Amino acid sequence: MKKILVINGHPDKESYNYALSNSYIKGALTTKATVKTINIRELNFNLNLEFGYRKRTELEPDLKEAQEKLKWANHIVWVYPIWWGSVPAIMKGFLDRVLLPGFAFQKRQNSLWWDKLFISKTSRIICTLDQPSWYYKWFYGNPNHNAMKKLTLKFIGVKSVKITTIGPIRLSKDKFRTKWLKKVEKLGEKNA
């Protein structure tokens, strides 16, 4: 049975990203999957990894609970907008604070290499843009996709990362948005 964690990285609960999250969850709940959620905006935590990895910053209760959900899940769905070519600040802070050495990866002693601790997991990224996805790909080289897929999720061992890019959102019509909500619901039904 699939254990799915849906993480929403948009700071506005009235955003289209929340509608996308809900569509995915709606689809997933029609299957035998179990679904849990994290809405990063609702968590109480300091975004700043104050000392980097030099000194441990105590995790707030919400981040400890987030880590438990991440451990539990075998499929992690990330829903967020791409702002300035990257994730929103609140999501970046979440990644910095939660995907820590000893939890998501382990540095090897006296080595530049590391052990990946999320090797049994898969992931889906659903992100929105204010430009056409083809423009983001061909003119900018998908910087967020590379950062999230290769430098974050693959770094910690997630074996399969699929990406759904939706854009342009700004100035989009209801027909466009409704079409994508249905597509994302289908992804949920497939647990993909």
Short mmCIF file of C-alpha atoms in Angstrom, two decimals:
data_model
loop_
_atom_site.label_atom_id
_atom_site.label_comp_id
_atom_site.label_asym_id
_atom_site.label_seq_id
_atom_site.Cartn_x
_atom_site.Cartn_y
_atom_site.Cartn_z
CA MET A 1 0.00 0.00 0.00
CA LYS A 2 1.32 3.44 -0.94
CA LYS A 3 2.02 5.84 1.92
CA ILE A 4 1.85 9.31 0.39
CA LEU A 5 2.97 12.56 1.98
CA VAL A 6 1.80 15.74 0.24
CA ILE A 7 3.88 18.79 1.15
CA ASN A 8 2.61 22.22 0.15
CA GLY A 9 5.28 24.93 0.05
CA HIS A 10 3.10 27.92 -0.83
CA PRO A 11 2.79 30.50 1.98
CA ASP A 12 -0.79 31.48 0.96
CA LYS A 13 -3.52 28.99 1.86
CA GLU A 14 -5.83 30.54 -0.75
CA SER A 15 -3.38 29.92 -3.57
CA TYR A 16 -3.90 27.73 -6.62
CA ASN A 17 -1.16 25.50 -5.20
CA TYR A 18 -3.51 24.56 -2.36
CA ALA A 19 -6.18 23.63 -4.90
CA LEU A 20 -3.59 21.47 -6.69
CA SER A 21 -2.64 19.74 -3.42
CA ASN A 22 -6.28 19.05 -2.66
CA SER A 23 -6.83 17.62 -6.16
CA TYR A 24 -3.89 15.25 -5.77
CA ILE A 25 -5.14 14.15 -2.34
CA LYS A 26 -8.68 13.67 -3.68
CA GLY A 27 -7.35 11.37 -6.41
CA ALA A 28 -5.06 9.44 -4.06
CA LEU A 29 -7.88 8.81 -1.59
CA THR A 30 -9.84 6.93 -4.27
CA THR A 31 -7.13 4.24 -4.10
CA LYS A 32 -5.84 2.12 -1.23
CA ALA A 33 -3.19 4.74 -0.47
CA THR A 34 -2.84 6.37 2.92
CA VAL A 35 -2.25 10.12 2.70
CA LYS A 36 -0.71 12.56 5.17
CA THR A 37 -0.02 16.25 4.60
CA ILE A 38 2.35 19.01 5.57
CA ASN A 39 1.38 22.60 4.85
CA ILE A 40 4.64 24.35 5.54
CA ARG A 41 2.92 27.70 6.20
CA GLU A 42 1.18 26.16 9.23
CA LEU A 43 4.41 25.02 10.90
CA ASN A 44 6.00 26.97 13.72
CA PHE A 45 9.76 27.01 13.12
CA ASN A 46 12.76 29.24 12.52
CA LEU A 47 13.54 29.26 8.79
CA ASN A 48 17.21 29.92 9.37
CA LEU A 49 19.74 27.11 9.81
CA GLU A 50 21.66 29.41 12.15
CA PHE A 51 24.94 27.54 12.41
CA GLY A 52 24.86 25.62 9.15
CA TYR A 53 25.98 22.07 9.88
CA ARG A 54 28.75 23.21 12.25
CA LYS A 55 26.50 23.14 15.31
CA ARG A 56 23.10 21.49 15.78
CA THR A 57 20.04 23.72 16.09
CA GLU A 58 17.32 22.10 18.20
CA LEU A 59 14.34 21.07 16.08
CA GLU A 60 10.97 22.58 16.93
CA PRO A 61 8.11 20.10 17.59
CA ASP A 62 6.54 20.82 14.18
CA LEU A 63 9.79 19.91 12.42
CA LYS A 64 10.17 16.72 14.46
CA GLU A 65 6.66 15.75 13.39
CA ALA A 66 7.52 16.62 9.77
CA GLN A 67 10.54 14.31 9.96
CA GLU A 68 8.33 11.50 11.27
CA LYS A 69 5.97 11.97 8.33
CA LEU A 70 8.90 12.00 5.90
CA LYS A 71 10.22 8.76 7.42
CA TRP A 72 6.77 7.18 7.20
CA ALA A 73 6.11 8.04 3.54
CA ASN A 74 7.27 6.00 0.60
CA HIS A 75 6.04 8.61 -1.93
CA ILE A 76 6.52 12.34 -1.32
CA VAL A 77 4.61 14.92 -3.37
CA TRP A 78 5.89 18.52 -3.35
CA VAL A 79 3.51 21.30 -4.47
CA TYR A 80 4.85 24.84 -4.73
CA PRO A 81 5.29 27.89 -6.96
CA ILE A 82 8.61 28.71 -8.58
CA TRP A 83 9.65 32.19 -7.48
CA TRP A 84 12.90 33.75 -8.71
CA GLY A 85 13.80 30.40 -10.26
CA SER A 86 13.53 28.52 -6.97
CA VAL A 87 11.23 27.48 -4.13
CA PRO A 88 9.58 30.04 -1.81
CA ALA A 89 11.69 31.13 1.18
CA ILE A 90 9.51 29.24 3.66
CA MET A 91 10.04 26.00 1.74
CA LYS A 92 13.78 26.59 1.44
CA GLY A 93 13.93 27.08 5.21
CA PHE A 94 11.95 23.86 5.69
CA LEU A 95 14.36 21.92 3.46
CA ASP A 96 17.39 23.37 5.26
CA ARG A 97 16.03 22.58 8.70
CA VAL A 98 14.50 19.13 8.06
CA LEU A 99 16.75 17.30 5.57
CA LEU A 100 19.64 17.10 8.00
CA PRO A 101 22.73 14.92 8.21
CA GLY A 102 21.82 11.80 10.16
CA PHE A 103 18.22 12.04 8.98
CA ALA A 104 18.17 12.39 5.18
CA PHE A 105 21.83 11.64 4.48
CA GLN A 106 24.96 10.78 6.42
CA LYS A 107 28.38 12.23 5.78
CA ARG A 108 31.15 9.62 5.80
CA GLN A 109 34.01 10.19 8.19
CA ASN A 110 37.16 11.53 6.53
CA SER A 111 35.48 11.45 3.12
CA LEU A 112 33.82 13.81 0.66
CA TRP A 113 31.11 11.18 0.08
CA TRP A 114 27.87 10.52 1.90
CA ASP A 115 25.27 7.82 2.41
CA LYS A 116 21.78 8.44 1.06
CA LEU A 117 19.09 7.62 3.61
CA PHE A 118 15.92 8.08 1.49
CA ILE A 119 16.71 5.30 -1.01
CA SER A 120 13.36 3.51 -0.71
CA LYS A 121 11.31 6.61 -1.56
CA THR A 122 9.87 8.12 -4.75
CA SER A 123 8.72 11.66 -5.37
CA ARG A 124 6.54 13.88 -7.55
CA ILE A 125 7.08 17.63 -7.89
CA ILE A 126 4.10 19.73 -8.95
CA CYS A 127 5.17 23.31 -9.47
CA THR A 128 3.59 26.42 -10.94
CA LEU A 129 5.14 29.23 -12.98
CA ASP A 130 4.10 32.62 -14.27
CA GLN A 131 5.60 31.79 -17.66
CA PRO A 132 5.13 28.92 -20.11
CA SER A 133 6.92 25.77 -18.95
CA TRP A 134 8.68 25.46 -22.32
CA TYR A 135 10.14 28.95 -21.86
CA TYR A 136 11.41 28.08 -18.39
CA LYS A 137 13.01 24.93 -19.79
CA TRP A 138 14.60 26.23 -22.98
CA PHE A 139 15.59 29.76 -21.94
CA TYR A 140 16.53 29.19 -18.30
CA GLY A 141 17.43 25.48 -18.21
CA ASN A 142 14.94 24.47 -15.48
CA PRO A 143 17.06 25.70 -12.54
CA ASN A 144 14.52 24.75 -9.87
CA HIS A 145 13.97 21.32 -11.37
CA ASN A 146 17.72 20.67 -11.30
CA ALA A 147 18.01 21.95 -7.72
CA MET A 148 15.07 20.00 -6.32
CA LYS A 149 15.47 16.80 -8.34
CA LYS A 150 19.23 16.40 -8.60
CA LEU A 151 20.74 18.49 -5.80
CA THR A 152 18.12 17.80 -3.12
CA LEU A 153 16.02 14.68 -3.67
CA LYS A 154 18.55 12.58 -5.59
CA PHE A 155 21.25 13.76 -3.14
CA ILE A 156 19.35 12.13 -0.26
CA GLY A 157 18.61 9.00 -2.30
CA VAL A 158 15.08 9.41 -3.65
CA LYS A 159 15.19 6.91 -6.49
CA SER A 160 12.55 8.32 -8.84
CA VAL A 161 11.55 11.98 -9.14
CA LYS A 162 8.89 13.03 -11.65
CA ILE A 163 8.06 16.65 -12.35
CA THR A 164 4.83 18.30 -13.44
CA THR A 165 5.26 21.95 -14.41
CA ILE A 166 2.16 24.12 -14.79
CA GLY A 167 2.35 27.54 -16.37
CA PRO A 168 1.71 30.28 -17.03
CA ILE A 169 -0.57 30.72 -14.02
CA ARG A 170 -0.67 34.51 -14.03
CA LEU A 171 -3.42 35.63 -16.41
CA SER A 172 -4.62 32.03 -16.85
CA LYS A 173 -8.33 31.39 -17.31
CA ASP A 174 -10.60 29.11 -15.27
CA LYS A 175 -10.64 26.55 -18.10
CA PHE A 176 -6.83 26.20 -17.94
CA ARG A 177 -6.83 25.90 -14.15
CA THR A 178 -9.69 23.40 -14.09
CA LYS A 179 -7.95 21.25 -16.72
CA TRP A 180 -4.82 21.10 -14.55
CA LEU A 181 -6.77 20.32 -11.38
CA LYS A 182 -8.25 17.29 -13.18
CA LYS A 183 -4.81 16.21 -14.46
CA VAL A 184 -3.33 16.44 -10.98
CA GLU A 185 -6.28 14.48 -9.54
CA LYS A 186 -5.46 11.73 -12.09
CA LEU A 187 -1.84 11.74 -10.86
CA GLY A 188 -3.21 11.17 -7.36
CA GLU A 189 -5.35 8.28 -8.61
CA LYS A 190 -2.22 6.70 -10.10
CA ASN A 191 -0.23 7.43 -6.92
CA ALA A 192 2.33 8.92 -9.28
#
